[in-house]
PDB file of C-alpha atoms and ligand atoms in Angstrom:
ATOM      1  CA  MET A1333      -0.030  -0.043   0.027  1.00  0.00           C
ATOM      2  CA  THR A1334       2.661   2.534   0.964  1.00  0.00           C
ATOM      3  CA  GLU A1335       4.771   1.593  -2.021  1.00  0.00           C
ATOM      4  CA  GLU A1336       1.970   2.385  -4.389  1.00  0.00           C
ATOM      5  CA  LEU A1337       1.433   5.815  -2.776  1.00  0.00           C
ATOM      6  CA  ILE A1338       5.244   6.352  -2.954  1.00  0.00           C
ATOM      7  CA  ILE A1339       4.898   5.712  -6.756  1.00  0.00           C
ATOM      8  CA  ARG A1340       1.732   8.078  -6.757  1.00  0.00           C
ATOM      9  CA  ALA A1341       3.416  10.774  -4.882  1.00  0.00           C
ATOM     10  CA  ALA A1342       6.374  10.530  -7.119  1.00  0.00           C
ATOM     11  CA  ARG A1343       3.993  10.975 -10.255  1.00  0.00           C
ATOM     12  CA  ASP A1344       1.864  13.701  -8.823  1.00  0.00           C
ATOM     13  CA  ILE A1345       5.100  15.829  -7.868  1.00  0.00           C
ATOM     14  CA  ILE A1346       6.798  15.202 -11.481  1.00  0.00           C
ATOM     15  CA  ARG A1347       3.255  16.412 -13.076  1.00  0.00           C
ATOM     16  CA  ALA A1348       3.013  19.301 -11.053  1.00  0.00           C
ATOM     17  CA  LYS A1349       3.950  22.722 -11.945  1.00  0.00           C
ATOM     18  CA  LYS A1350       4.508  23.783  -8.443  1.00  0.00           C
ATOM     19  CA  VAL A1351       5.087  21.808  -5.328  1.00  0.00           C
ATOM     20  CA  VAL A1352       5.300  23.343  -1.938  1.00  0.00           C
ATOM     21  CA  ALA A1353       5.906  21.682   1.370  1.00  0.00           C
ATOM     22  CA  LEU A1354       4.290  22.293   5.064  1.00  0.00           C
ATOM     23  CA  THR A1355       6.357  21.039   7.501  1.00  0.00           C
ATOM     24  CA  GLY A1356       5.864  20.211  11.483  1.00  0.00           C
ATOM     25  CA  ALA A1357       7.812  19.080  14.283  1.00  0.00           C
ATOM     26  CA  GLY A1358       7.187  14.948  13.031  1.00  0.00           C
ATOM     27  CA  MET A1359       9.906  16.470  10.491  1.00  0.00           C
ATOM     28  CA  SER A1360      12.609  16.625  13.043  1.00  0.00           C
ATOM     29  CA  VAL A1361      11.796  13.706  15.611  1.00  0.00           C
ATOM     30  CA  GLU A1362      14.288  11.529  13.693  1.00  0.00           C
ATOM     31  CA  SER A1363      16.873  14.354  14.213  1.00  0.00           C
ATOM     32  CA  GLY A1364      16.390  13.818  18.098  1.00  0.00           C
ATOM     33  CA  ILE A1365      13.835  16.867  18.608  1.00  0.00           C
ATOM     34  CA  ALA A1366      10.964  16.208  20.572  1.00  0.00           C
ATOM     35  CA  PRO A1367       7.352  16.957  19.220  1.00  0.00           C
ATOM     36  CA  PHE A1368       5.169  19.342  20.810  1.00  0.00           C
ATOM     37  CA  ARG A1369       2.095  16.899  20.964  1.00  0.00           C
ATOM     38  CA  GLY A1370       1.829  13.323  21.857  1.00  0.00           C
ATOM     39  CA  GLU A1371       3.804  10.788  23.971  1.00  0.00           C
ATOM     40  CA  GLY A1372       6.948  12.369  24.915  1.00  0.00           C
ATOM     41  CA  GLY A1373       5.811  15.683  23.465  1.00  0.00           C
ATOM     42  CA  ILE A1374       7.289  19.026  25.146  1.00  0.00           C
ATOM     43  CA  TRP A1375       3.595  20.216  25.829  1.00  0.00           C
ATOM     44  CA  GLU A1376       3.090  17.069  28.267  1.00  0.00           C
ATOM     45  CA  LYS A1377       6.067  18.152  30.278  1.00  0.00           C
ATOM     46  CA  TYR A1378       5.451  21.733  30.062  1.00  0.00           C
ATOM     47  CA  ASP A1379       2.124  23.592  29.937  1.00  0.00           C
ATOM     48  CA  PRO A1380       2.516  26.052  27.331  1.00  0.00           C
ATOM     49  CA  GLU A1381      -0.056  28.365  29.407  1.00  0.00           C
ATOM     50  CA  GLU A1382       2.729  28.534  31.945  1.00  0.00           C
ATOM     51  CA  TYR A1383       5.868  28.504  29.840  1.00  0.00           C
ATOM     52  CA  ALA A1384       5.085  29.871  26.393  1.00  0.00           C
ATOM     53  CA  TYR A1385       3.115  32.627  26.227  1.00  0.00           C
ATOM     54  CA  ILE A1386       4.748  35.820  24.946  1.00  0.00           C
ATOM     55  CA  ASP A1387       3.304  37.403  28.399  1.00  0.00           C
ATOM     56  CA  ILE A1388       4.979  34.865  30.504  1.00  0.00           C
ATOM     57  CA  VAL A1389       8.222  35.613  28.345  1.00  0.00           C
ATOM     58  CA  ARG A1390       8.034  39.365  29.324  1.00  0.00           C
ATOM     59  CA  THR A1391       7.077  38.931  32.887  1.00  0.00           C
ATOM     60  CA  ASN A1392       8.695  35.609  34.257  1.00  0.00           C
ATOM     61  CA  PRO A1393      11.532  35.000  31.563  1.00  0.00           C
ATOM     62  CA  GLY A1394      13.283  33.016  34.186  1.00  0.00           C
ATOM     63  CA  LYS A1395      10.676  30.313  34.161  1.00  0.00           C
ATOM     64  CA  SER A1396      10.268  30.490  30.207  1.00  0.00           C
ATOM     65  CA  TRP A1397      13.840  29.969  29.804  1.00  0.00           C
ATOM     66  CA  ILE A1398      13.762  26.363  31.784  1.00  0.00           C
ATOM     67  CA  LEU A1399      11.923  25.197  28.581  1.00  0.00           C
ATOM     68  CA  LEU A1400      13.770  27.312  26.317  1.00  0.00           C
ATOM     69  CA  SER A1401      17.073  26.364  27.104  1.00  0.00           C
ATOM     70  CA  GLU A1402      16.241  22.735  26.814  1.00  0.00           C
ATOM     71  CA  MET A1403      14.874  23.155  23.211  1.00  0.00           C
ATOM     72  CA  GLN A1404      17.911  25.550  22.712  1.00  0.00           C
ATOM     73  CA  LYS A1405      20.261  22.519  23.862  1.00  0.00           C
ATOM     74  CA  GLU A1406      18.121  19.671  21.905  1.00  0.00           C
ATOM     75  CA  ILE A1407      18.313  21.745  18.722  1.00  0.00           C
ATOM     76  CA  THR A1408      22.110  22.966  18.772  1.00  0.00           C
ATOM     77  CA  LYS A1409      23.019  19.119  18.876  1.00  0.00           C
ATOM     78  CA  ALA A1410      20.745  18.205  16.019  1.00  0.00           C
ATOM     79  CA  GLN A1411      21.574  17.281  12.348  1.00  0.00           C
ATOM     80  CA  PRO A1412      19.369  17.191   9.339  1.00  0.00           C
ATOM     81  CA  ASN A1413      17.960  13.726   8.914  1.00  0.00           C
ATOM     82  CA  PRO A1414      17.288  11.910   5.481  1.00  0.00           C
ATOM     83  CA  GLY A1415      13.924  13.314   5.591  1.00  0.00           C
ATOM     84  CA  HIS A1416      15.156  17.171   5.615  1.00  0.00           C
ATOM     85  CA  ILE A1417      18.025  15.885   3.118  1.00  0.00           C
ATOM     86  CA  SER A1418      15.491  14.559   0.531  1.00  0.00           C
ATOM     87  CA  LEU A1419      13.789  17.696   0.681  1.00  0.00           C
ATOM     88  CA  ALA A1420      16.901  19.818  -0.157  1.00  0.00           C
ATOM     89  CA  GLU A1421      17.382  17.152  -3.141  1.00  0.00           C
ATOM     90  CA  LEU A1422      13.963  17.830  -4.207  1.00  0.00           C
ATOM     91  CA  GLU A1423      14.483  21.512  -4.462  1.00  0.00           C
ATOM     92  CA  ARG A1424      17.926  20.862  -6.174  1.00  0.00           C
ATOM     93  CA  LEU A1425      16.472  18.751  -8.686  1.00  0.00           C
ATOM     94  CA  GLY A1426      13.889  21.351  -9.655  1.00  0.00           C
ATOM     95  CA  TYR A1427      10.810  19.703  -7.950  1.00  0.00           C
ATOM     96  CA  LEU A1428      10.146  21.625  -4.695  1.00  0.00           C
ATOM     97  CA  SER A1429       9.418  25.363  -4.893  1.00  0.00           C
ATOM     98  CA  SER A1430       9.659  26.379  -1.592  1.00  0.00           C
ATOM     99  CA  ILE A1431       9.120  24.933   2.252  1.00  0.00           C
ATOM    100  CA  ILE A1432       6.790  26.500   4.717  1.00  0.00           C
ATOM    101  CA  THR A1433       7.925  25.379   7.906  1.00  0.00           C
ATOM    102  CA  GLN A1434       6.451  25.420  11.417  1.00  0.00           C
ATOM    103  CA  ASN A1435       9.707  24.273  13.001  1.00  0.00           C
ATOM    104  CA  VAL A1436      12.349  26.417  14.824  1.00  0.00           C
ATOM    105  CA  ASP A1437      15.219  24.375  14.452  1.00  0.00           C
ATOM    106  CA  GLY A1438      16.871  25.840  11.164  1.00  0.00           C
ATOM    107  CA  LEU A1439      17.419  22.054   9.857  1.00  0.00           C
ATOM    108  CA  HIS A1440      15.831  22.689   6.521  1.00  0.00           C
ATOM    109  CA  HIS A1441      18.714  25.512   6.019  1.00  0.00           C
ATOM    110  CA  GLU A1442      21.231  23.107   7.544  1.00  0.00           C
ATOM    111  CA  ALA A1443      20.387  20.527   5.051  1.00  0.00           C
ATOM    112  CA  GLY A1444      20.535  22.849   2.056  1.00  0.00           C
ATOM    113  CA  ASN A1445      17.366  24.251   1.131  1.00  0.00           C
ATOM    114  CA  LYS A1446      17.214  27.845   0.005  1.00  0.00           C
ATOM    115  CA  ASN A1447      13.571  29.036  -0.155  1.00  0.00           C
ATOM    116  CA  ILE A1448      12.498  28.402   3.305  1.00  0.00           C
ATOM    117  CA  ILE A1449       9.484  30.539   5.223  1.00  0.00           C
ATOM    118  CA  GLU A1450       9.988  30.137   8.975  1.00  0.00           C
ATOM    119  CA  PHE A1451       6.569  30.489   9.836  1.00  0.00           C
ATOM    120  CA  HIS A1452       7.365  30.498  13.707  1.00  0.00           C
ATOM    121  CA  GLY A1453      10.835  31.942  13.422  1.00  0.00           C
ATOM    122  CA  ASN A1454      14.373  30.480  14.141  1.00  0.00           C
ATOM    123  CA  HIS A1455      15.608  29.271  17.684  1.00  0.00           C
ATOM    124  CA  ARG A1456      18.920  29.614  16.527  1.00  0.00           C
ATOM    125  CA  TRP A1457      19.099  33.219  17.042  1.00  0.00           C
ATOM    126  CA  VAL A1458      18.187  35.127  20.319  1.00  0.00           C
ATOM    127  CA  VAL A1459      16.861  38.990  20.224  1.00  0.00           C
ATOM    128  CA  CYS A1460      17.252  41.247  23.175  1.00  0.00           C
ATOM    129  CA  MET A1461      13.747  42.663  24.288  1.00  0.00           C
ATOM    130  CA  GLU A1462      15.281  45.769  25.415  1.00  0.00           C
ATOM    131  CA  CYS A1463      17.714  47.034  22.714  1.00  0.00           C
ATOM    132  CA  GLY A1464      16.837  44.662  19.783  1.00  0.00           C
ATOM    133  CA  LYS A1465      20.469  43.202  19.196  1.00  0.00           C
ATOM    134  CA  ARG A1466      20.099  39.954  17.518  1.00  0.00           C
ATOM    135  CA  VAL A1467      22.805  37.313  18.112  1.00  0.00           C
ATOM    136  CA  LYS A1468      23.247  33.422  17.356  1.00  0.00           C
ATOM    137  CA  CYS A1469      21.955  31.379  20.423  1.00  0.00           C
ATOM    138  CA  THR A1470      25.555  29.685  20.791  1.00  0.00           C
ATOM    139  CA  GLU A1471      26.960  33.004  21.648  1.00  0.00           C
ATOM    140  CA  ILE A1472      24.984  33.507  24.842  1.00  0.00           C
ATOM    141  CA  SER A1473      25.244  31.705  28.184  1.00  0.00           C
ATOM    142  CA  LEU A1474      22.846  29.371  29.605  1.00  0.00           C
ATOM    143  CA  GLU A1475      24.528  29.150  33.151  1.00  0.00           C
ATOM    144  CA  LYS A1476      22.238  31.778  34.719  1.00  0.00           C
ATOM    145  CA  LEU A1477      19.016  32.119  33.246  1.00  0.00           C
ATOM    146  CA  PRO A1478      17.234  34.318  31.778  1.00  0.00           C
ATOM    147  CA  PRO A1479      20.351  35.249  29.511  1.00  0.00           C
ATOM    148  CA  ARG A1480      21.106  38.809  29.327  1.00  0.00           C
ATOM    149  CA  CYS A1481      22.414  41.345  26.762  1.00  0.00           C
ATOM    150  CA  GLU A1482      25.354  43.848  27.458  1.00  0.00           C
ATOM    151  CA  CYS A1483      22.314  46.193  27.935  1.00  0.00           C
ATOM    152  CA  GLN A1484      21.065  43.910  30.767  1.00  0.00           C
ATOM    153  CA  GLY A1485      17.967  43.505  28.949  1.00  0.00           C
ATOM    154  CA  VAL A1486      16.355  39.825  28.350  1.00  0.00           C
ATOM    155  CA  PHE A1487      17.286  37.561  25.423  1.00  0.00           C
ATOM    156  CA  LYS A1488      14.314  35.686  23.858  1.00  0.00           C
ATOM    157  CA  PRO A1489      14.810  33.273  21.113  1.00  0.00           C
ATOM    158  CA  ASP A1490      13.818  34.758  17.770  1.00  0.00           C
ATOM    159  CA  VAL A1491      10.598  32.748  17.373  1.00  0.00           C
ATOM    160  CA  ILE A1492       6.882  33.035  17.656  1.00  0.00           C
ATOM    161  CA  PHE A1493       5.300  32.535  21.295  1.00  0.00           C
ATOM    162  CA  PHE A1494       1.694  31.962  21.901  1.00  0.00           C
ATOM    163  CA  GLY A1495      -0.111  35.268  21.792  1.00  0.00           C
ATOM    164  CA  GLU A1496       2.357  36.804  19.012  1.00  0.00           C
ATOM    165  CA  ALA A1497       1.041  37.469  15.507  1.00  0.00           C
ATOM    166  CA  ILE A1498       2.983  35.368  12.562  1.00  0.00           C
ATOM    167  CA  PRO A1499       5.029  38.260  10.680  1.00  0.00           C
ATOM    168  CA  TYR A1500       3.307  39.936   7.752  1.00  0.00           C
ATOM    169  CA  GLU A1501       5.878  38.709   5.422  1.00  0.00           C
ATOM    170  CA  ALA A1502       5.865  35.276   6.384  1.00  0.00           C
ATOM    171  CA  LEU A1503       2.121  34.967   6.312  1.00  0.00           C
ATOM    172  CA  THR A1504       1.537  36.908   3.223  1.00  0.00           C
ATOM    173  CA  LYS A1505       4.221  34.565   1.717  1.00  0.00           C
ATOM    174  CA  SER A1506       3.183  31.474   2.809  1.00  0.00           C
ATOM    175  CA  ASN A1507      -0.613  32.230   1.323  1.00  0.00           C
ATOM    176  CA  GLN A1508       0.736  33.021  -1.936  1.00  0.00           C
ATOM    177  CA  GLU A1509       2.572  29.807  -1.967  1.00  0.00           C
ATOM    178  CA  ALA A1510      -0.375  27.809  -0.788  1.00  0.00           C
ATOM    179  CA  ARG A1511      -2.513  29.376  -3.355  1.00  0.00           C
ATOM    180  CA  SER A1512      -0.520  28.859  -6.334  1.00  0.00           C
ATOM    181  CA  CYS A1513       1.066  25.379  -5.919  1.00  0.00           C
ATOM    182  CA  GLU A1514      -0.377  22.333  -7.773  1.00  0.00           C
ATOM    183  CA  VAL A1515       0.935  19.867  -4.884  1.00  0.00           C
ATOM    184  CA  MET A1516       1.332  20.410  -1.148  1.00  0.00           C
ATOM    185  CA  LEU A1517       3.269  18.013   0.846  1.00  0.00           C
ATOM    186  CA  VAL A1518       2.407  18.227   4.571  1.00  0.00           C
ATOM    187  CA  ILE A1519       4.731  16.634   6.652  1.00  0.00           C
ATOM    188  CA  GLY A1520       4.870  15.840  10.433  1.00  0.00           C
ATOM    189  CA  THR A1521       2.208  18.367  11.535  1.00  0.00           C
ATOM    190  CA  SER A1522      -0.725  17.514  13.605  1.00  0.00           C
ATOM    191  CA  ALA A1523      -2.289  20.674  11.713  1.00  0.00           C
ATOM    192  CA  VAL A1524      -3.965  22.079  14.909  1.00  0.00           C
ATOM    193  CA  VAL A1525      -1.974  25.224  15.289  1.00  0.00           C
ATOM    194  CA  GLN A1526      -3.452  28.357  13.300  1.00  0.00           C
ATOM    195  CA  PRO A1527      -2.845  29.928  10.881  1.00  0.00           C
ATOM    196  CA  ALA A1528      -0.282  27.463   9.718  1.00  0.00           C
ATOM    197  CA  ALA A1529      -3.004  24.890   9.999  1.00  0.00           C
ATOM    198  CA  SER A1530      -4.900  26.419   7.279  1.00  0.00           C
ATOM    199  CA  MET A1531      -2.223  26.343   4.227  1.00  0.00           C
ATOM    200  CA  PRO A1532      -3.304  23.012   3.199  1.00  0.00           C
ATOM    201  CA  GLY A1533      -6.818  24.081   3.285  1.00  0.00           C
ATOM    202  CA  ILE A1534      -6.259  26.965   1.403  1.00  0.00           C
ATOM    203  CA  ALA A1535      -3.930  25.051  -1.108  1.00  0.00           C
ATOM    204  CA  LYS A1536      -7.033  22.475  -1.610  1.00  0.00           C
ATOM    205  CA  SER A1537      -9.462  25.463  -2.278  1.00  0.00           C
ATOM    206  CA  SER A1538      -7.298  26.484  -5.160  1.00  0.00           C
ATOM    207  CA  GLY A1539      -7.170  22.968  -6.585  1.00  0.00           C
ATOM    208  CA  ALA A1540      -4.021  21.524  -5.437  1.00  0.00           C
ATOM    209  CA  THR A1541      -3.551  17.983  -4.219  1.00  0.00           C
ATOM    210  CA  ILE A1542      -2.474  17.553  -0.616  1.00  0.00           C
ATOM    211  CA  ILE A1543      -0.311  14.743   0.127  1.00  0.00           C
ATOM    212  CA  GLU A1544       0.299  13.952   3.933  1.00  0.00           C
ATOM    213  CA  ILE A1545       3.448  12.131   5.226  1.00  0.00           C
ATOM    214  CA  ASN A1546       2.559  11.183   8.917  1.00  0.00           C
ATOM    215  CA  ILE A1547       3.150   8.327  11.152  1.00  0.00           C
ATOM    216  CA  GLU A1548      -0.723   8.576  12.021  1.00  0.00           C
ATOM    217  CA  GLU A1549      -3.855  10.288  10.793  1.00  0.00           C
ATOM    218  CA  THR A1550      -4.318  14.121  11.605  1.00  0.00           C
ATOM    219  CA  GLU A1551      -7.196  16.452  11.390  1.00  0.00           C
ATOM    220  CA  LEU A1552      -6.637  16.709   7.800  1.00  0.00           C
ATOM    221  CA  THR A1553      -6.689  13.031   6.607  1.00  0.00           C
ATOM    222  CA  GLY A1554      -9.531  12.047   4.840  1.00  0.00           C
ATOM    223  CA  TYR A1555     -10.809  15.443   4.687  1.00  0.00           C
ATOM    224  CA  ILE A1556      -8.461  17.906   3.326  1.00  0.00           C
ATOM    225  CA  SER A1557      -5.329  15.664   2.165  1.00  0.00           C
ATOM    226  CA  ASP A1558      -5.936  13.400  -0.895  1.00  0.00           C
ATOM    227  CA  TYR A1559      -4.190  10.603   0.784  1.00  0.00           C
ATOM    228  CA  LEU A1560      -1.751   9.780   3.595  1.00  0.00           C
ATOM    229  CA  ILE A1561       1.379   8.068   3.353  1.00  0.00           C
ATOM    230  CA  LYS A1562       1.847   6.581   6.813  1.00  0.00           C
ATOM    231  CA  GLY A1563       5.673   6.359   7.697  1.00  0.00           C
ATOM    232  CA  LYS A1564       8.348   8.292   9.235  1.00  0.00           C
ATOM    233  CA  ALA A1565       9.539  11.456   7.099  1.00  0.00           C
ATOM    234  CA  GLY A1566      12.924  10.167   7.150  1.00  0.00           C
ATOM    235  CA  GLU A1567      11.938   6.841   5.670  1.00  0.00           C
ATOM    236  CA  VAL A1568       9.369   7.996   3.053  1.00  0.00           C
ATOM    237  CA  LEU A1569      10.553  11.111   1.465  1.00  0.00           C
ATOM    238  CA  PRO A1570      14.071   9.271   0.284  1.00  0.00           C
ATOM    239  CA  LYS A1571      11.822   6.764  -1.174  1.00  0.00           C
ATOM    240  CA  ILE A1572       9.733   9.354  -3.262  1.00  0.00           C
ATOM    241  CA  VAL A1573      13.049  11.077  -4.163  1.00  0.00           C
ATOM    242  CA  ASN A1574      14.664   7.749  -5.514  1.00  0.00           C
ATOM    243  CA  LYS A1575      11.346   6.971  -7.516  1.00  0.00           C
ATOM    244  CA  ILE A1576      11.405  10.525  -8.776  1.00  0.00           C
ATOM    245  CA  LYS A1577      15.109  10.173  -9.850  1.00  0.00           C
ATOM    246  CA  ASN A1578      15.148   6.798 -11.239  1.00  0.00           C
ATOM    247  CA  ASP A1579      11.601   6.794 -12.929  1.00  0.00           C
ATOM    248  CA  ALA A1580      11.183  10.479 -13.884  1.00  0.00           C
ATOM    249  CA  ALA A1581      11.570   9.453 -17.687  1.00  0.00           C
ATOM    250  CA  ASN A1582       9.459   6.385 -17.589  1.00  0.00           C
ATOM    251  CA  LEU A1583       6.469   7.441 -15.537  1.00  0.00           C
ATOM    252  CA  SER A1584       3.704   8.248 -17.536  1.00  0.00           C
ATOM    253  CA  VAL A1585       3.417  12.199 -17.195  1.00  0.00           C
TER     254      VAL A1585
HETATM  255  P1  OAD B1393       3.098  18.398  16.746  1.00  0.00           P
HETATM  256  O1  OAD B1393       3.734  17.911  18.051  1.00  0.00           O
HETATM  257  O2  OAD B1393       1.765  19.110  17.166  1.00  0.00           O
HETATM  258  O3  OAD B1393       2.658  17.201  15.792  1.00  0.00           O
HETATM  259  C1  OAD B1393       3.799  16.596  15.223  1.00  0.00           C
HETATM  260  C2  OAD B1393       3.270  15.612  14.218  1.00  0.00           C
HETATM  261  O4  OAD B1393       4.237  14.729  13.825  1.00  0.00           O
HETATM  262  C3  OAD B1393       2.136  14.454  14.807  1.00  0.00           C
HETATM  263  O5  OAD B1393       1.077  14.565  14.033  1.00  0.00           O
HETATM  264  C4  OAD B1393       2.895  13.149  14.453  1.00  0.00           C
HETATM  265  O6  OAD B1393       2.239  11.985  14.592  1.00  0.00           O
HETATM  266  C5  OAD B1393       3.792  13.472  13.558  1.00  0.00           C
HETATM  267  N1  OAD B1393       5.312  12.640  13.448  1.00  0.00           N
HETATM  268  C6  OAD B1393       6.068  12.456  14.628  1.00  0.00           C
HETATM  269  N2  OAD B1393       7.019  11.565  14.348  1.00  0.00           N
HETATM  270  C7  OAD B1393       6.980  11.780  12.769  1.00  0.00           C
HETATM  271  C8  OAD B1393       8.019  11.267  11.928  1.00  0.00           C
HETATM  272  N3  OAD B1393       9.146  10.518  12.003  1.00  0.00           N
HETATM  273  N4  OAD B1393       7.614  11.124  10.887  1.00  0.00           N
HETATM  274  C9  OAD B1393       6.564  11.879  10.353  1.00  0.00           C
HETATM  275  N5  OAD B1393       5.654  12.045  11.386  1.00  0.00           N
HETATM  276  C10 OAD B1393       5.864  11.982  12.457  1.00  0.00           C
HETATM  277  O7  OAD B1393       3.879  19.588  15.790  1.00  0.00           O
HETATM  278  P2  OAD B1393       3.412  20.695  14.729  1.00  0.00           P
HETATM  279  O8  OAD B1393       2.134  20.336  13.994  1.00  0.00           O
HETATM  280  O9  OAD B1393       4.617  21.049  14.381  1.00  0.00           O
HETATM  281  O10 OAD B1393       4.104  26.382  17.807  1.00  0.00           O
HETATM  282  O11 OAD B1393       2.821  21.873  15.711  1.00  0.00           O
HETATM  283  C11 OAD B1393       2.370  23.061  15.369  1.00  0.00           C
HETATM  284  C12 OAD B1393       3.028  24.067  16.485  1.00  0.00           C
HETATM  285  O12 OAD B1393       2.763  23.851  17.830  1.00  0.00           O
HETATM  286  C13 OAD B1393       4.422  24.188  16.665  1.00  0.00           C
HETATM  287  O13 OAD B1393       5.165  25.070  15.478  1.00  0.00           O
HETATM  288  C14 OAD B1393       4.508  24.943  17.982  1.00  0.00           C
HETATM  289  C15 OAD B1393       3.491  24.006  18.772  1.00  0.00           C
HETATM  290  O14 OAD B1393       2.728  24.506  19.716  1.00  0.00           O
HETATM  291  C16 OAD B1393       4.439  27.633  18.498  1.00  0.00           C
HETATM  292  O15 OAD B1393       5.335  27.275  19.511  1.00  0.00           O
HETATM  293  C17 OAD B1393       4.083  28.699  18.132  1.00  0.00           C
END
């Protein structure tokens, strides 16, 4: 079944004039980064209401940084997995226009993709909430929390917290990409956090084929997505790319 769907996905990608990927935390699980929901998820350990709202980051940054320092350590250790590398190869081969990612780990950049919309920002950078100075997260010490800038302002990761709006440019560009693609690959996201979760619906209503790659069914399965390839991103994506590379000429396009 999965093999048939891999062939179908390869064919859909080859046929499409424009392919866009929407990625979520499941994309980076095989790189050793915990997802947010489900077993072992970050929100099982840390209640987002207590740690991840922008008001808390401003009023009690020491508390938020307990979670943030853990995430930062995990992210700086992580390397792209075969799923990330496959998406970079798809872009290099000319089959992938852009990635809209909810992930803040920077692993699509590390893998070599060029056209990436970081919908929720990038945790590899921190910004001073006082003077606006932006530095690499590896340049700050996490020995004493919260980390502070030379101006004594508190640093926050350059990411979107609950209660913050998505930057206008990221939102506009993502909407454009969703509206103009013919295939959207929806990889490793539970698709419950808005507005990112609305991108597959926008693509679908513009006529795109929606292909989900996930280890389990989501809110989109059987409703927005045309089909679900059940499996790990790091296993399914290399198979799709291999199929495209080997069979492109032979597939009836
Ligand atoms: P979630 O943790 O909600 O969902 C992860 C999805 O990945 C689930 O559907 C899993 O079934 C799937 N999954 C897990 N391992 C996988 C694997 N190896 N291959 C493929 N799929 C796998 O993460 P997101 O949907 O990204 O926002 O969460 C969206 C947003 O909620 C995040 O960006 C974050 C969070 O609150 C902010 O922090 C603003």
